[in-house]
Structures are given as C-alpha cells and as structure tokens.
mmCIF file of C-alpha atoms in Angstrom:
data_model
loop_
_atom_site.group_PDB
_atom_site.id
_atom_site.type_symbol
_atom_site.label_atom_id
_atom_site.label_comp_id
_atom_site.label_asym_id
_atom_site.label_seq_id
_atom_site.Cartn_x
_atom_site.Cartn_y
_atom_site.Cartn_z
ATOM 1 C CA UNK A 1 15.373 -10.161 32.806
ATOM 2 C CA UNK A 2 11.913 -9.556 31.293
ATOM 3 C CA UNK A 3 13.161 -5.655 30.906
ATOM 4 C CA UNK A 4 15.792 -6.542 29.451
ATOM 5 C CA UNK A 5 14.136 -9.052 26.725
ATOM 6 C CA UNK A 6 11.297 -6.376 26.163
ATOM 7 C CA UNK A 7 14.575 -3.623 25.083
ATOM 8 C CA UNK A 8 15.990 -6.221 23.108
ATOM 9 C CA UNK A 9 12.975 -6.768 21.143
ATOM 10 C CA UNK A 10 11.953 -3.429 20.614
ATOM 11 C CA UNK A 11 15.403 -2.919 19.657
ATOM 12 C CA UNK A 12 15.402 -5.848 17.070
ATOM 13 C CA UNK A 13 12.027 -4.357 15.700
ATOM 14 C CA UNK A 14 12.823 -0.969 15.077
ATOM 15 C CA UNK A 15 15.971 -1.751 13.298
ATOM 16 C CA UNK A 16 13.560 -3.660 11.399
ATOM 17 C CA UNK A 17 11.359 -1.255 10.848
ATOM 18 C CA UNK A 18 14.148 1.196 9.942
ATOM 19 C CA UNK A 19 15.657 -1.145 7.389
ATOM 20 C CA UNK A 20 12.433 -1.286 5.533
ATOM 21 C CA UNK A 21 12.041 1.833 5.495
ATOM 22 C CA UNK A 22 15.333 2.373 3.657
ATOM 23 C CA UNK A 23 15.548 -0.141 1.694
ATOM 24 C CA UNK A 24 11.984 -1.824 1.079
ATOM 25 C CA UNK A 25 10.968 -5.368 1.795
ATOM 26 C CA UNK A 26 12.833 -7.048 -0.644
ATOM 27 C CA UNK A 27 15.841 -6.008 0.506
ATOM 28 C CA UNK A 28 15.546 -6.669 4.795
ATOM 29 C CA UNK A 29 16.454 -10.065 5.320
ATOM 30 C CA UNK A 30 17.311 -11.313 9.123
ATOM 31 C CA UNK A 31 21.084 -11.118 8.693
ATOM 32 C CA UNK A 32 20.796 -7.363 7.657
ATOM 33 C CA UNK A 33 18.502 -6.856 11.442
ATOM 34 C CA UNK A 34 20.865 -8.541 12.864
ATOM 35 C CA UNK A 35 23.841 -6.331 12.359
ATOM 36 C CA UNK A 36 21.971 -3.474 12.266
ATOM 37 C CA UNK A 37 20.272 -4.292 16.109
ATOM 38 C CA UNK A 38 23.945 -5.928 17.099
ATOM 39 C CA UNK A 39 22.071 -8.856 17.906
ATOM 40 C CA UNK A 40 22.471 -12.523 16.739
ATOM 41 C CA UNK A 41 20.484 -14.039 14.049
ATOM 42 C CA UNK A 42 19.565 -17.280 16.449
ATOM 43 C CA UNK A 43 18.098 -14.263 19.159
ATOM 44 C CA UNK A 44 15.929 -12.637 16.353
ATOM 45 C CA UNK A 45 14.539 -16.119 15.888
ATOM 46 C CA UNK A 46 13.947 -17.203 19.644
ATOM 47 C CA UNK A 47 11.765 -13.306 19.787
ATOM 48 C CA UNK A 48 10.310 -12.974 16.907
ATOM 49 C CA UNK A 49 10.536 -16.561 15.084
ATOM 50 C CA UNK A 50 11.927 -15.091 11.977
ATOM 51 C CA UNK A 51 11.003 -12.464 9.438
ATOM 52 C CA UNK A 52 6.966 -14.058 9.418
ATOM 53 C CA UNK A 53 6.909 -12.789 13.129
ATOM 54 C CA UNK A 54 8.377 -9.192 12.679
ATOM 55 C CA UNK A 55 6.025 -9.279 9.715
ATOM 56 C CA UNK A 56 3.005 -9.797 12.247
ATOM 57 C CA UNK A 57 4.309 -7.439 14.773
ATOM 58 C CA UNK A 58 4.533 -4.696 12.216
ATOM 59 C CA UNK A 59 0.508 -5.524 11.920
ATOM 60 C CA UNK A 60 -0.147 -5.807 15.102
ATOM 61 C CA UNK A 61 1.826 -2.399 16.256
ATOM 62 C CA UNK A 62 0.024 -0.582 13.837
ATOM 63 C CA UNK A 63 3.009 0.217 11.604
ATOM 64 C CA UNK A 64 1.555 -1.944 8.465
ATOM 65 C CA UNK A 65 -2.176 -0.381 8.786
ATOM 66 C CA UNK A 66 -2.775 2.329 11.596
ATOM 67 C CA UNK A 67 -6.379 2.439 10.716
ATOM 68 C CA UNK A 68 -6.801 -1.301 11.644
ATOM 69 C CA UNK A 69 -5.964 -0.016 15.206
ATOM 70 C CA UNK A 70 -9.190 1.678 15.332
ATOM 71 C CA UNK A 71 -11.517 -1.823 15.511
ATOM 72 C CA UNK A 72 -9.744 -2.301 19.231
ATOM 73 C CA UNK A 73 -10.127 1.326 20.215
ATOM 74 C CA UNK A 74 -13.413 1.717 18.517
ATOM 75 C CA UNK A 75 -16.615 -0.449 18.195
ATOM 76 C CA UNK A 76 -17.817 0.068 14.438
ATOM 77 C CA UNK A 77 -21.412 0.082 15.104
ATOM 78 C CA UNK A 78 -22.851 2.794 12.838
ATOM 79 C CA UNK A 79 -22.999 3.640 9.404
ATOM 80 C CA UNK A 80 -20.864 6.867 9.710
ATOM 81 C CA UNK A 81 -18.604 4.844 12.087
ATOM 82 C CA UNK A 82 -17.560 2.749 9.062
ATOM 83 C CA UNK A 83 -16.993 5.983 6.845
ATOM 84 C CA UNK A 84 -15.159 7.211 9.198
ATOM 85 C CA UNK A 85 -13.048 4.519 9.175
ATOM 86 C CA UNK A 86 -13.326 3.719 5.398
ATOM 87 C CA UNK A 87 -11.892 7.494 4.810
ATOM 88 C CA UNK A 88 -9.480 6.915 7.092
ATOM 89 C CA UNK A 89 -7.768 4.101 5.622
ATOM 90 C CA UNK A 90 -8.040 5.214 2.146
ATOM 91 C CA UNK A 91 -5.995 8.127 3.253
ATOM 92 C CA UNK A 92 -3.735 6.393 4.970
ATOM 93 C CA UNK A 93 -3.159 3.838 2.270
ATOM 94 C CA UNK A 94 -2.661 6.459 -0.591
ATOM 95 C CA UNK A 95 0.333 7.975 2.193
ATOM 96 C CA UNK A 96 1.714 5.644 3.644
ATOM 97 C CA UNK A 97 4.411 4.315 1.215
ATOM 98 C CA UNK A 98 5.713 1.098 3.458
ATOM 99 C CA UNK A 99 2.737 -0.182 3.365
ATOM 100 C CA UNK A 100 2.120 0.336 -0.322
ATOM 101 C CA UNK A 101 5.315 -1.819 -0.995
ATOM 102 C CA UNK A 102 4.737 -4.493 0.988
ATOM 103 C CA UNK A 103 1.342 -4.443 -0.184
ATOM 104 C CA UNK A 104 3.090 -5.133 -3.600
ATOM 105 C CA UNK A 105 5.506 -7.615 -2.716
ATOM 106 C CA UNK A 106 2.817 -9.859 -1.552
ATOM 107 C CA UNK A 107 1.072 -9.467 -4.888
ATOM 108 C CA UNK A 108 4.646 -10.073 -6.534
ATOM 109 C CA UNK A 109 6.023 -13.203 -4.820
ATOM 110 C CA UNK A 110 2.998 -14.677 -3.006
ATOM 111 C CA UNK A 111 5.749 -15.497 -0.330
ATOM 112 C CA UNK A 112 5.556 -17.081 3.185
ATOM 113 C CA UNK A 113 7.051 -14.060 4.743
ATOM 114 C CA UNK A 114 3.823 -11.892 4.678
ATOM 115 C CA UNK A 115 1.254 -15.183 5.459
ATOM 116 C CA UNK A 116 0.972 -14.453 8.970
ATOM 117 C CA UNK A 117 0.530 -10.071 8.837
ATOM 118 C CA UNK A 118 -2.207 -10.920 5.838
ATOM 119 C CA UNK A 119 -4.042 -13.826 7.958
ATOM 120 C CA UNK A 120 -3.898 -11.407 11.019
ATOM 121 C CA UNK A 121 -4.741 -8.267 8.827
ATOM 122 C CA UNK A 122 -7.866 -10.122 7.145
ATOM 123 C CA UNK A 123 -9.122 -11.167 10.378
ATOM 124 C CA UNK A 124 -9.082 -7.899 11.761
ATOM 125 C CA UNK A 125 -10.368 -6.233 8.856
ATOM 126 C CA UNK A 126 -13.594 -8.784 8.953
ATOM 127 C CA UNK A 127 -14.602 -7.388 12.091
ATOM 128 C CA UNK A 128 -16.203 -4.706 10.010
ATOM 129 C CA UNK A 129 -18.557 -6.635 8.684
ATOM 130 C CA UNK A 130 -19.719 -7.894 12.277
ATOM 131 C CA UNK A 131 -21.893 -4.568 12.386
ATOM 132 C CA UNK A 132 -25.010 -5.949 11.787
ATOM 133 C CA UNK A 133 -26.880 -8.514 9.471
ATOM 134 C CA UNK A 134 -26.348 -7.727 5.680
ATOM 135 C CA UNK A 135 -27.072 -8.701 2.411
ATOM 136 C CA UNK A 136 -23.520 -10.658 1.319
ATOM 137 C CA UNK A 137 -23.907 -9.023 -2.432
ATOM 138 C CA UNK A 138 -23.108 -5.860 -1.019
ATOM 139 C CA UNK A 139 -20.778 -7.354 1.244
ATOM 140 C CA UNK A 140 -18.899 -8.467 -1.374
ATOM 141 C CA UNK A 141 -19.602 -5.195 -3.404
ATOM 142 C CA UNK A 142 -17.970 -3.313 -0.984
ATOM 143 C CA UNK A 143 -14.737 -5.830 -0.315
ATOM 144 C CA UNK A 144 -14.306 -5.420 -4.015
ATOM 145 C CA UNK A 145 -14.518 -1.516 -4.153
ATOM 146 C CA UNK A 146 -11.792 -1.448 -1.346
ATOM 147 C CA UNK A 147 -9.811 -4.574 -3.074
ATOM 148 C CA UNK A 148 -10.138 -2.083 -6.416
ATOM 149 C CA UNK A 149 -9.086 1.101 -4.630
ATOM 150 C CA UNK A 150 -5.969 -1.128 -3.470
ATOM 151 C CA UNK A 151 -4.948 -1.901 -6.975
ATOM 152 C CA UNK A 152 -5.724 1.837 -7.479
ATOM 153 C CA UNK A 153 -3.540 3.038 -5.057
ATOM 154 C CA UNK A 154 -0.366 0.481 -6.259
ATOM 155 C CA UNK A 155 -0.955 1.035 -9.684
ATOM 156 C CA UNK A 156 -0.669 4.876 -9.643
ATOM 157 C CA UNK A 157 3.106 4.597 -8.808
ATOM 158 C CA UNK A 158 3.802 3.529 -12.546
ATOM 159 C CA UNK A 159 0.775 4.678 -14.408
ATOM 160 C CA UNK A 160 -0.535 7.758 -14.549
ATOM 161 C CA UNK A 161 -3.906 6.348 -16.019
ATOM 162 C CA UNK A 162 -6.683 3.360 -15.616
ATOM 163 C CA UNK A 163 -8.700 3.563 -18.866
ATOM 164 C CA UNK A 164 -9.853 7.315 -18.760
ATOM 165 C CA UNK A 165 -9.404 7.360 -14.958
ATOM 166 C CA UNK A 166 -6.444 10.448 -14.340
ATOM 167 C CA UNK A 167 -4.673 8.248 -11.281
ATOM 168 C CA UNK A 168 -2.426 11.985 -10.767
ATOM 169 C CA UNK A 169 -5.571 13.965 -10.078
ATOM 170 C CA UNK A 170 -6.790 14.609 -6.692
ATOM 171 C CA UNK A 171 -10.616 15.152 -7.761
ATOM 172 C CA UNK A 172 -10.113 11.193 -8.674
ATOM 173 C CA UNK A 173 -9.452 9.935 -5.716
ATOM 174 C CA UNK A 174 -12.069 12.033 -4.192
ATOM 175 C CA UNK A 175 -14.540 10.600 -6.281
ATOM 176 C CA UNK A 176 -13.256 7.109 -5.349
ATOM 177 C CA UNK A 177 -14.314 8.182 -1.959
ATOM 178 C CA UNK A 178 -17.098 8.867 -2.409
ATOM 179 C CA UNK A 179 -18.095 5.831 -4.206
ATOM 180 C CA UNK A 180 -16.969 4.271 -1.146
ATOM 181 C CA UNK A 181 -19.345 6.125 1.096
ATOM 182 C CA UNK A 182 -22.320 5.246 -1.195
ATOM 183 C CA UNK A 183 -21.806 1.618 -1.618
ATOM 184 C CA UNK A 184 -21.541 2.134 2.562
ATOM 185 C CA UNK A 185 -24.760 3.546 2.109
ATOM 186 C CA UNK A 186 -26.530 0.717 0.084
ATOM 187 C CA UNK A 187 -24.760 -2.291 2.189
ATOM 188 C CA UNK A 188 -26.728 -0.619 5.067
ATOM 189 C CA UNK A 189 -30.070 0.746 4.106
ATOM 190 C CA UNK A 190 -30.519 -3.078 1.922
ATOM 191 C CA UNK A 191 -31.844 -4.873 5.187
ATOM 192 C CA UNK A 192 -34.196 -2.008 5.946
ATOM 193 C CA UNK A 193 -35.578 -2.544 2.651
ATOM 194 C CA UNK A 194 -36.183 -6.360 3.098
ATOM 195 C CA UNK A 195 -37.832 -5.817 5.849
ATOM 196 C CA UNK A 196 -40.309 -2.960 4.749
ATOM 197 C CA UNK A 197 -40.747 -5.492 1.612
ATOM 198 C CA UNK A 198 -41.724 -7.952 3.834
ATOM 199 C CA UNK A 199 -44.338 -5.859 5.898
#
C-alpha cells in the first residue's frame, strides 16, 4: 500500500512539475494535475493538501532552488564555503527559468499558493547566516545585494537596461558577482575588526 501511495505521489508531482513547465504557474491549477496524472482532484488533496503542498514539495525536492539543497549536504562554515554557494545560486537563478517565474508570480499576486515554498525557502536560506557571529549591517547588506540581484535577474526578461547597467551583457553579471563575493568579504572580516579594536 505504502508503494503504491509513494508512485501515486510521485506521479501526481511530476505531472505537476511538467505542467509548469509548459505552461507556467499561472496556468497549473489542480484540475489540470489531475487529468494530466489520471488521478482525482479529492486524491491530490489527501497527498499533497492542494497546490500550497506541491508548491512546498517543489522546494523541498530541490526543483524550486537546487542550491538550497546544498545547506543539508553541506555545513556552510567558511568564508569561501558561502561563495561557493553564493556563485552557485546566482547561476542557477539567472538559468533556471521555472524558478524565475514563480519567483515573479509571487511578486505579482502575493497569493497563498506560494506561502508555504517562501516560509520553507526563507528558513532554509537563514541557515547561512548561522556561520558565525556578525555585524547585522552587513547582514542586511548582503540580504539586500542578493534581494537586488533577484530583481536583476526578473527584470532582465523585459528590459534590457537598469539605469546605465547593460542587463544583456555577460561582463554585468560578472561584476554583480563579484560584488557579491566582496560584500562576503566585509560581512566576515567586520568581527575580526571589532575585536582587534577592542584589544
């Protein structure tokens, strides 16, 4: 029985997956997984407990945000640990296109639907910040950078241009980067500071 549940649900979540793929976010709704799984709607519900939960899964599979799978497989306990993973994720956000759009569906409609995968998704992504004891300017210096290269990233699909900033060019995202990396830099050597200041 539990076999069979378990290839039910993966079933239900990859035609999930597959419609939003096609078709985007805004256009998967549980009637559309239904057919698509040749499953009821009432079974999607008892799994998954709607769209919110295949939402979550998607999250929690890594589907939504590979990257993210790195804080379970990986403790983040260095400074070139968090580049690493910093780099990573950029890339990843700049290519993966599903998650760019439901990225911008939760920006559009502020809907339930994506509550629970941007609850789970902030939790895990606060883990990075668990490194070690930092000055919260920079913490929040940093969480705006990535917040900015976000609105970068969903921006650049309509606009070819923030102020002077060519959003088509390679060399800017690069530079982006590397902004990244250096504000990594000051959020970590800050403490070190302190405490020569102090001695």
């Amino acid at each position: 029985m539990k076999k069979d549940r378990a290839a039910t649900e993966e079933k239900i979540y990859e035609s999930f997956l597959s419609l939003l793929e096609e078709n985007g976010p805004q256009a998967v709704g549980i009637n559309a997984i239904a057919k698509k799984a040749g499953v009821s709607k009432e079974l999607i519900y008892r799994y998954f407990g709607g769209l919110e939960g295949l939402l979550l899964q998607l999250a929690k599979k890594g589907d939504f945000f590979k990257s993210m799978l790195a804080l379970h497989d990986k403790d983040l306990a260095t400074v070139e640990d968090l580049k690493e993973f910093a780099m990573a994720g950029t890339k990843e956000l700049r290519e993966n296109k599903l998650t760019q759009e439901i990225l911008r569906w939760q920006l559009l409609e502020n809907n339930e639907a994506t509550r629970d995968l941007f609850k789970y998704s902030n939790k895990e992504m606060g883990k990075i910040f668990a490194i070690s004891d930092k000055n919260s300017s920079l913490n929040h210096a940093f969480q705006l950078m990535i917040g900015g290269y976000v609105y970068f990233t969903l921006l650049s699909k309509f606009n070819k241009k923030f102020i002077t900033t060519d959003l088509t060019s390679q060399e800017s995202w690069e530079k982006f980067d590397k902004a990244i990396e250096k504000t990594i830099d000051l959020f970590n050597q800050e403490p070190r500071r302190k405490s020569t200041d102090a001695n």
